[in-house]
PDB file of C-alpha atoms in Angstrom:
ATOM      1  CA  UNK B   1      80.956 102.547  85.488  1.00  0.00           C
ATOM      2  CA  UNK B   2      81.823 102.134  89.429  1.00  0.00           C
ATOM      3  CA  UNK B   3      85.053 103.455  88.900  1.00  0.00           C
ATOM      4  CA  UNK B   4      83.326 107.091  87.346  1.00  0.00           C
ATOM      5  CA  UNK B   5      81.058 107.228  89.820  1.00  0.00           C
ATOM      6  CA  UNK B   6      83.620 107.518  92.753  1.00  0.00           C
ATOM      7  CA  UNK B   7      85.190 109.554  90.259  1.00  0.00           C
ATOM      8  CA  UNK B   8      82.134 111.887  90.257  1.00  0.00           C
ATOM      9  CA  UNK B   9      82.459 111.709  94.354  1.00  0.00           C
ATOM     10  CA  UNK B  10      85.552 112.366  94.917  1.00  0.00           C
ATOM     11  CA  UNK B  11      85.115 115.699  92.517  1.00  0.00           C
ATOM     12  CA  UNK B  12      81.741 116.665  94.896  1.00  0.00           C
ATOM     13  CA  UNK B  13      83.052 115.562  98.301  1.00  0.00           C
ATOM     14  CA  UNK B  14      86.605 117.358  97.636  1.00  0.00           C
ATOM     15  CA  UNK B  15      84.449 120.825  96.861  1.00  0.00           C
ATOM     16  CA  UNK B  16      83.080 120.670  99.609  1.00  0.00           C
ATOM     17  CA  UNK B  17      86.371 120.155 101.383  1.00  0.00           C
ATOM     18  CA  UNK B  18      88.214 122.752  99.678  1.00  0.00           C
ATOM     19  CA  UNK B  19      88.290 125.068 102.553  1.00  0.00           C
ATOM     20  CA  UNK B  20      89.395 122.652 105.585  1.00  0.00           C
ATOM     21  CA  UNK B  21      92.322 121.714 106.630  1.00  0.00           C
ATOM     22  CA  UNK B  22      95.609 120.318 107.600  1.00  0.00           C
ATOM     23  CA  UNK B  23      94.260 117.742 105.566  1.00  0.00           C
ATOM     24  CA  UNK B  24      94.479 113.875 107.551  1.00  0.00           C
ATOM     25  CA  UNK B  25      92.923 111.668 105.441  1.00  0.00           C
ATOM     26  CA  UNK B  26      92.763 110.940 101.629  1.00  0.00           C
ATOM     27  CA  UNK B  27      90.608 107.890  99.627  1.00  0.00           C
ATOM     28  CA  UNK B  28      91.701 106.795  96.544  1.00  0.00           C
ATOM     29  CA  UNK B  29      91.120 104.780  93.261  1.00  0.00           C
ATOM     30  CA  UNK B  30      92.732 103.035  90.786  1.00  0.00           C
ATOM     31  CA  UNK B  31      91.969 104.151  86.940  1.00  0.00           C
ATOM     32  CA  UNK B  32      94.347 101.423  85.281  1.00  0.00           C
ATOM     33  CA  UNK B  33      97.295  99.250  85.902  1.00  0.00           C
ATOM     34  CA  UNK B  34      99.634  97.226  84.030  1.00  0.00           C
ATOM     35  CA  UNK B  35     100.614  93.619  85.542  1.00  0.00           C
ATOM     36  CA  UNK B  36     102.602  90.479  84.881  1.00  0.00           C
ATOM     37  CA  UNK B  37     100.895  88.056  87.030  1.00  0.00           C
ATOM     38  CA  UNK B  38     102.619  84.527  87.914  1.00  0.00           C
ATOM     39  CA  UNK B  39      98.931  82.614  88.159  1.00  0.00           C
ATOM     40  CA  UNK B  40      98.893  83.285  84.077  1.00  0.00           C
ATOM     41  CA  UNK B  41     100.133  80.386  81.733  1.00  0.00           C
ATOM     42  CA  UNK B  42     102.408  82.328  80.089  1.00  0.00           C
ATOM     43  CA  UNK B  43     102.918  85.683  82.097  1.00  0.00           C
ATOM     44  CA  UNK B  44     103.950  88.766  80.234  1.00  0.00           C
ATOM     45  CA  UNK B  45     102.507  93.144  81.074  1.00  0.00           C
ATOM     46  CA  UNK B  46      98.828  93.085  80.790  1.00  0.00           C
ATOM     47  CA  UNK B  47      96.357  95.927  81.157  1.00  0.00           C
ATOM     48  CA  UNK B  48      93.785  95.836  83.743  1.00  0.00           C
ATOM     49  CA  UNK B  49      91.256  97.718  85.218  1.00  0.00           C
ATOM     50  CA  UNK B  50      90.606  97.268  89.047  1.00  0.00           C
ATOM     51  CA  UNK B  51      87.467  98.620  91.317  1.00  0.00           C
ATOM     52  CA  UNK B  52      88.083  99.207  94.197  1.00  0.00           C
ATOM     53  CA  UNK B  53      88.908 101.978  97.196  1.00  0.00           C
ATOM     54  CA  UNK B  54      91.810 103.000  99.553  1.00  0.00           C
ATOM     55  CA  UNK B  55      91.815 104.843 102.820  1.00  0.00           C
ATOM     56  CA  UNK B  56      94.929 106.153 104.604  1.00  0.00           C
ATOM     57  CA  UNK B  57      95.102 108.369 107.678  1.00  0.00           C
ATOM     58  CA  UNK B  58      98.314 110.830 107.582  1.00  0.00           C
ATOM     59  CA  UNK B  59     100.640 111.151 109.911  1.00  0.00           C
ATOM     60  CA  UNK B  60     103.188 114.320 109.100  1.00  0.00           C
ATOM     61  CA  UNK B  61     104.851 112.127 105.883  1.00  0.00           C
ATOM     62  CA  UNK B  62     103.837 108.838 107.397  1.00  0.00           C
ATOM     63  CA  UNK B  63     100.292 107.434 105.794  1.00  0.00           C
ATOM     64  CA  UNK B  64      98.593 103.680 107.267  1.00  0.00           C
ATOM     65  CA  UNK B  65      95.259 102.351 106.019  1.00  0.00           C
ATOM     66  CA  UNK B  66      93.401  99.666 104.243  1.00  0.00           C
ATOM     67  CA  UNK B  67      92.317  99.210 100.270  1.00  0.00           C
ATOM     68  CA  UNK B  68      90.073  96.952  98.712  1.00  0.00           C
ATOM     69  CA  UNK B  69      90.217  95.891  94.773  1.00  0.00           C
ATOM     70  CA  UNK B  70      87.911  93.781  93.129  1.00  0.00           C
ATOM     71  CA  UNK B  71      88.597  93.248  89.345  1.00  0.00           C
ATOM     72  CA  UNK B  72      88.031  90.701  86.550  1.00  0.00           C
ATOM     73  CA  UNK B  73      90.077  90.993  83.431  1.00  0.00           C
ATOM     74  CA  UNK B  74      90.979  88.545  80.409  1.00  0.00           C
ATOM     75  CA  UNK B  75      94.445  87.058  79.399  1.00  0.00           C
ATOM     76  CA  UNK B  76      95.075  86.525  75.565  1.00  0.00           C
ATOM     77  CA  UNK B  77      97.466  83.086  76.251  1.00  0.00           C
ATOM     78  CA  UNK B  78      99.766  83.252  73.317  1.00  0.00           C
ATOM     79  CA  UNK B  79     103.444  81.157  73.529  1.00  0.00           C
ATOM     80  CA  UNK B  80     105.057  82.926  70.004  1.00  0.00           C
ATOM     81  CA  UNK B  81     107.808  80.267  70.302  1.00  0.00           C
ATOM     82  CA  UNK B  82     106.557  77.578  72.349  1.00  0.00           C
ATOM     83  CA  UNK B  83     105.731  74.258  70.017  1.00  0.00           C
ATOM     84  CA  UNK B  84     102.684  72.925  70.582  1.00  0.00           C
ATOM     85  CA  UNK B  85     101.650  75.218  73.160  1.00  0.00           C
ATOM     86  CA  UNK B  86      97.989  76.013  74.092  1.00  0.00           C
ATOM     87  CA  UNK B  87      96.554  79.315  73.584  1.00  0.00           C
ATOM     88  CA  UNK B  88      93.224  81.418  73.707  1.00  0.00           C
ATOM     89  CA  UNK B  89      91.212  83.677  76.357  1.00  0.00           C
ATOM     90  CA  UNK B  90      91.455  83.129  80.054  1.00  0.00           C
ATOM     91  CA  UNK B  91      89.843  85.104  82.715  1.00  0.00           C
ATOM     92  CA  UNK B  92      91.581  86.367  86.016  1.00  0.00           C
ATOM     93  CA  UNK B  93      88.787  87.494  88.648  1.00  0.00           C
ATOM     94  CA  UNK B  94      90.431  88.574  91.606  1.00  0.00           C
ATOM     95  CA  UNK B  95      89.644  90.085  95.175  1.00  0.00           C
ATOM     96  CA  UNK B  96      92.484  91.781  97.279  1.00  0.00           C
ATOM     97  CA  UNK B  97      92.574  93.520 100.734  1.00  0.00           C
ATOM     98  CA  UNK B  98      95.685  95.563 101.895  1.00  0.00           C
ATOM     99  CA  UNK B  99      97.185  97.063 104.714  1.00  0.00           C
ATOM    100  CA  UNK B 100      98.594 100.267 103.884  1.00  0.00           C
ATOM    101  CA  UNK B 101     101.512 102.006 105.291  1.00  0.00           C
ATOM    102  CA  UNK B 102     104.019 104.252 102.915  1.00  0.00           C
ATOM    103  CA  UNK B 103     106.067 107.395 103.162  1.00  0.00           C
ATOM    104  CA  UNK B 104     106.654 110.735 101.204  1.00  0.00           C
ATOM    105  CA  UNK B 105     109.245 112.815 101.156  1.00  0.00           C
ATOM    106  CA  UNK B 106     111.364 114.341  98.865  1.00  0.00           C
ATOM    107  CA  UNK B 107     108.806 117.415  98.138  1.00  0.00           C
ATOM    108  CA  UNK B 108     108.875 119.535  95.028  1.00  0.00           C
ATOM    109  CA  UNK B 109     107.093 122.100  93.109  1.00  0.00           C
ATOM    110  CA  UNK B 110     105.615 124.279  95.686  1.00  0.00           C
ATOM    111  CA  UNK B 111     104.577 120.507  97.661  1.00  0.00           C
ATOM    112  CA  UNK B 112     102.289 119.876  94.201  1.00  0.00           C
ATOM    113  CA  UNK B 113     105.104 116.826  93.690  1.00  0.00           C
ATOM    114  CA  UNK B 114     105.727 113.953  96.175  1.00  0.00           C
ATOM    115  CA  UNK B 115     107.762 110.720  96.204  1.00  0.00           C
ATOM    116  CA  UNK B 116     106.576 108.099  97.937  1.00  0.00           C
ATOM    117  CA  UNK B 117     107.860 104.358  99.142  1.00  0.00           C
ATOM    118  CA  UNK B 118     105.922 101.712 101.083  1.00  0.00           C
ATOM    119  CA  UNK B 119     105.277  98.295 101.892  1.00  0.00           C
ATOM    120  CA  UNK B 120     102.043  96.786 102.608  1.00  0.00           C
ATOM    121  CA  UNK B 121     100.244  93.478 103.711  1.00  0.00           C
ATOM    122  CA  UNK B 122      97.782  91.437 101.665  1.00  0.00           C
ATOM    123  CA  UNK B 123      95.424  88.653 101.317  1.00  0.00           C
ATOM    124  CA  UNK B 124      94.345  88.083  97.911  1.00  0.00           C
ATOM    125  CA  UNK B 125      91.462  85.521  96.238  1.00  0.00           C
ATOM    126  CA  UNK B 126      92.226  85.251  92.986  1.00  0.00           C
ATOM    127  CA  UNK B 127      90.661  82.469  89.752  1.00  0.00           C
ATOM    128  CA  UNK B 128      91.771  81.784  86.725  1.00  0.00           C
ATOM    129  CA  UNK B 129      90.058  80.003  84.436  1.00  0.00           C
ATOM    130  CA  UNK B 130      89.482  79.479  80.702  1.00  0.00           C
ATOM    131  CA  UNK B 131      88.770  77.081  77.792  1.00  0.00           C
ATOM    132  CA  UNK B 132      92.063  76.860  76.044  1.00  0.00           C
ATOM    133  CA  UNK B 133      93.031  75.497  72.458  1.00  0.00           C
ATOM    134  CA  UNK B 134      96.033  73.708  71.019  1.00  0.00           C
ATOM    135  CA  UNK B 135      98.343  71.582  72.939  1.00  0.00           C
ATOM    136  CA  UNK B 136     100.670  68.778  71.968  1.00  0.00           C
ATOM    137  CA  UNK B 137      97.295  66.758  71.347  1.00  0.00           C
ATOM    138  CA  UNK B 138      95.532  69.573  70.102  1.00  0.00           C
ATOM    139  CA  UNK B 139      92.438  68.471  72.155  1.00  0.00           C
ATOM    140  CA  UNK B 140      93.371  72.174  74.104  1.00  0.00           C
ATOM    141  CA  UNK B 141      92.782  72.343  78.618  1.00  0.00           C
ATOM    142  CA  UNK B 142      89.948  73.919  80.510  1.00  0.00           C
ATOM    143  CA  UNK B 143      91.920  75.363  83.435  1.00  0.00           C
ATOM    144  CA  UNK B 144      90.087  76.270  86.512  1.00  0.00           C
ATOM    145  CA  UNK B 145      92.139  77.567  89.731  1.00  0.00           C
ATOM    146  CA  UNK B 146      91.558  79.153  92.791  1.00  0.00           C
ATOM    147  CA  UNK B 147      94.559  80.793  94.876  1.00  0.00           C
ATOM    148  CA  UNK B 148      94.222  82.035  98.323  1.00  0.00           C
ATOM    149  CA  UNK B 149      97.590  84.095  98.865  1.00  0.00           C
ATOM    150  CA  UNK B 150      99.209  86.285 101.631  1.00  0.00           C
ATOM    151  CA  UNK B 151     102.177  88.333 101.578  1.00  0.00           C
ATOM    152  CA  UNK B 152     103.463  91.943 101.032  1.00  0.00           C
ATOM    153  CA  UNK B 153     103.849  94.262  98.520  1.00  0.00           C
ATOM    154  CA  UNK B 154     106.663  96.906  98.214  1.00  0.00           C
ATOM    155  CA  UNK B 155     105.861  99.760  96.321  1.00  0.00           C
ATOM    156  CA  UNK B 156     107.320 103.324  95.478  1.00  0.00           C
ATOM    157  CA  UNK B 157     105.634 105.920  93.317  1.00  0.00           C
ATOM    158  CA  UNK B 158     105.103 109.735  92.550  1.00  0.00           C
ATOM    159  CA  UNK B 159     101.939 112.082  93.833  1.00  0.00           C
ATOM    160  CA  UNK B 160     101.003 114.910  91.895  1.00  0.00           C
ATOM    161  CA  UNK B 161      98.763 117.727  92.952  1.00  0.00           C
ATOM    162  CA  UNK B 162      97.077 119.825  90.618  1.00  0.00           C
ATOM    163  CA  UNK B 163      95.236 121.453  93.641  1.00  0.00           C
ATOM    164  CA  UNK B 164      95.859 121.539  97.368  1.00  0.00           C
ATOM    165  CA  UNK B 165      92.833 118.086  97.334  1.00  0.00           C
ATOM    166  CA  UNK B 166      93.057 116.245  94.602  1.00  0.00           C
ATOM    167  CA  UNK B 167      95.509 114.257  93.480  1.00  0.00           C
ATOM    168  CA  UNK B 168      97.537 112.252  91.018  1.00  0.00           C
ATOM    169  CA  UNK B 169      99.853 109.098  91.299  1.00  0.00           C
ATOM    170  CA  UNK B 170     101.642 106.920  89.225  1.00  0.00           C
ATOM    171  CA  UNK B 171     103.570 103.601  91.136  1.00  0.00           C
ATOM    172  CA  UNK B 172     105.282 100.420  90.807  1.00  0.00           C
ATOM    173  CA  UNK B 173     105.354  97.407  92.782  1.00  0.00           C
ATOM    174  CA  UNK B 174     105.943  94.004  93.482  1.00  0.00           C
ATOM    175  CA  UNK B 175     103.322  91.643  95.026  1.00  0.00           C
ATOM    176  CA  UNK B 176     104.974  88.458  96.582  1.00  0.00           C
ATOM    177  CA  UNK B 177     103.790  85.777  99.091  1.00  0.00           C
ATOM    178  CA  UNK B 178     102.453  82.129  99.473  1.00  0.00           C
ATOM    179  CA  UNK B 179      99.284  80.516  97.593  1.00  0.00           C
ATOM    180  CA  UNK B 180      97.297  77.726  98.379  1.00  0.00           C
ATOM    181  CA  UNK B 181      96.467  76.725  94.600  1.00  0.00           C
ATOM    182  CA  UNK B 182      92.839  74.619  94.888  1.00  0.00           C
ATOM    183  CA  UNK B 183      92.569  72.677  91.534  1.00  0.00           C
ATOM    184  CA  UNK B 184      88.545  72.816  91.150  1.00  0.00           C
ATOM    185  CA  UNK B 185      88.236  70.556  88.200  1.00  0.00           C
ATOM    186  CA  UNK B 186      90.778  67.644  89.462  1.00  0.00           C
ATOM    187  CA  UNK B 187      90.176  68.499  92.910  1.00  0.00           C
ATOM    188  CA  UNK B 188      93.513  68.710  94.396  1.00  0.00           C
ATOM    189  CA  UNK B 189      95.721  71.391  95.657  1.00  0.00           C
ATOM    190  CA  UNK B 190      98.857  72.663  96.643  1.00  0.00           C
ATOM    191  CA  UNK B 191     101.188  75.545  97.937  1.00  0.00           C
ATOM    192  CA  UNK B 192     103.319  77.397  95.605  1.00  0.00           C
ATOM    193  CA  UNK B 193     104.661  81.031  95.636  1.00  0.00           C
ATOM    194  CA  UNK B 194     103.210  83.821  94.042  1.00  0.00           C
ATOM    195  CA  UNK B 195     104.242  87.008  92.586  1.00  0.00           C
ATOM    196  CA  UNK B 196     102.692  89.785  90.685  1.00  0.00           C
ATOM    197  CA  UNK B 197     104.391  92.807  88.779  1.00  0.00           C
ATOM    198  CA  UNK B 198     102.665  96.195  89.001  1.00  0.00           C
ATOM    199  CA  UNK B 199     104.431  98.661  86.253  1.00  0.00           C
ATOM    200  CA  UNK B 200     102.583 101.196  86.614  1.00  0.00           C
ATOM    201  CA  UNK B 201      99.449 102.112  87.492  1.00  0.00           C
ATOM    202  CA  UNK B 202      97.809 105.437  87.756  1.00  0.00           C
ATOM    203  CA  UNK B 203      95.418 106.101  90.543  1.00  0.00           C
ATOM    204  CA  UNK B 204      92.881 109.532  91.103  1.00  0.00           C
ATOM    205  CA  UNK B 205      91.973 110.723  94.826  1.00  0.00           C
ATOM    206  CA  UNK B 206      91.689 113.276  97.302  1.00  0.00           C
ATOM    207  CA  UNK B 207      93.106 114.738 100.445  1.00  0.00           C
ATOM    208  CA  UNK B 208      90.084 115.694 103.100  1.00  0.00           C
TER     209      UNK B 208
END
C-alpha cells in the first residue's frame, strides 16, 4: 500500500515536472527484488518486497545520495536433502540505509537506455526469527537474531526511460560486510560476515 502511494506521487509530482529541466535530481522505489540472504538457515533466491525511498543528485553521468528500505518478508526453511533438518516459516524484518554513488554511461536508444555501475555504503538492522519444526530430536528451534551490519554493496544495472522523467531499472548486486549477531533468546553474541545476493530487482522513479 506505501509502495502505490509513492507510486501515485511520483506519477503527480513528475507532471508537474514535465516541462523543467536539465533534470538534477531523481527519487526512486523499489517494486520487488529477489535475494539470497546469508542470515537465512538455509539460503537460496527469495522474493521480497521492500518500502522504502532513494535520492540521488546528478552530476553529468556521476549520481551520489542516500536510500532508505524498510521491509519484512517470510522464509519457507526447507533442506530437500538435509537429514533431520528443521524446517517451517521464518520472518526477516530488516532496516537498511545507503550511501549512494553510481555511474551511467554507455547511452542508447535516443538516451531512453542507460547502463549503470556503482558501489555504495550501508548499515543494515536486520531479525530473523521463527518457530521452526523438525530437527535431529524433532522437538524443532525458535530462532531469534538480531544483526547490526556495515559494509558496501557493488551494484550494476540498466535504466530505461519511457519518457524524458520517469524511469525504469532493473540491477544486481552484492551486499557484503561485518555483523554483530546478538542472540536474544540465549543472550550472547558474536561477529561474523555477512552477505546478501540481489538478482534482480526492478525499481520505478523519476528524474526532476
Amino acid at each position: 500500500m506505501k509502495n502505490i502511494f509513492l507510486l501515485v506521487s511520483i506519477l503527480l509530482y513528475g507532471i508537474s515536472s514535465y516541462a523543467q529541466g536539465p533534470y538534477k535530481n531523481q527519487i526512486s522505489t523499489s517494486l520487488i527484488r529477489m535475494e539470497n540472504n546469508s542470515q537465512t538457515m538455509y539460503g537460496g533466491f527469495i522474493p521480497k518486497f521492500i518500502t522504502g525511498i532513494a535520492y540521488q543528485r546528478l552530476f553529468n553521468k556521476w549520481a551520489v545520495g542516500v536510500k532508505y528500505e524498510h521491509g519484512l518478508n517470510t522464509v519457507n526453511e526447507q533442506c530437500k536433502n538435509c537429514a533431520d533438518a528443521l524446517y517451517g516459516t521464518a520472518y526477516l524484518h530488516e532496516d537498511n540505509f545507503y550511501i549512494t554513488s553510481d555511474y551511467y554511461f554507455l547511452s542508447g536508444m535516443d538516451a531512453h537506455l542507460l547502463l549503470s555501475a556503482g558501489i555504495d555504503l550501508y548499515y543494515a538492522r536486520l531479525r530473523y526469527n521463527g518457530h521452526l519444526e523438525g530437527g535431529f530430536t524433532g522437538e524443532g528451534a525458535v530462532v531469534n537474531n538480531l544483526y547490526r551490519t556495515v559494509g558496501v554493496n557493488p551494484h550494476a544495472g540498466i535504466t530505461y526511460f519511457p519518457t524524458r522523467w520517469v524511469f525504469l531499472s532493473l540491477g544486481s548486486g552484492i551486499r557484503y560486510g561485518f555483523s554483530q549477531v546478538d542472540d536474544l533468546i540465549d543472550k550472547n553474541g558474536t561477529t561474523r560476515k555477512e552477505w546478501v545476493v540481489k538478482a534482480p530487482e526492478l525499481s520505478i522513479g523519476f528524474r526532476f
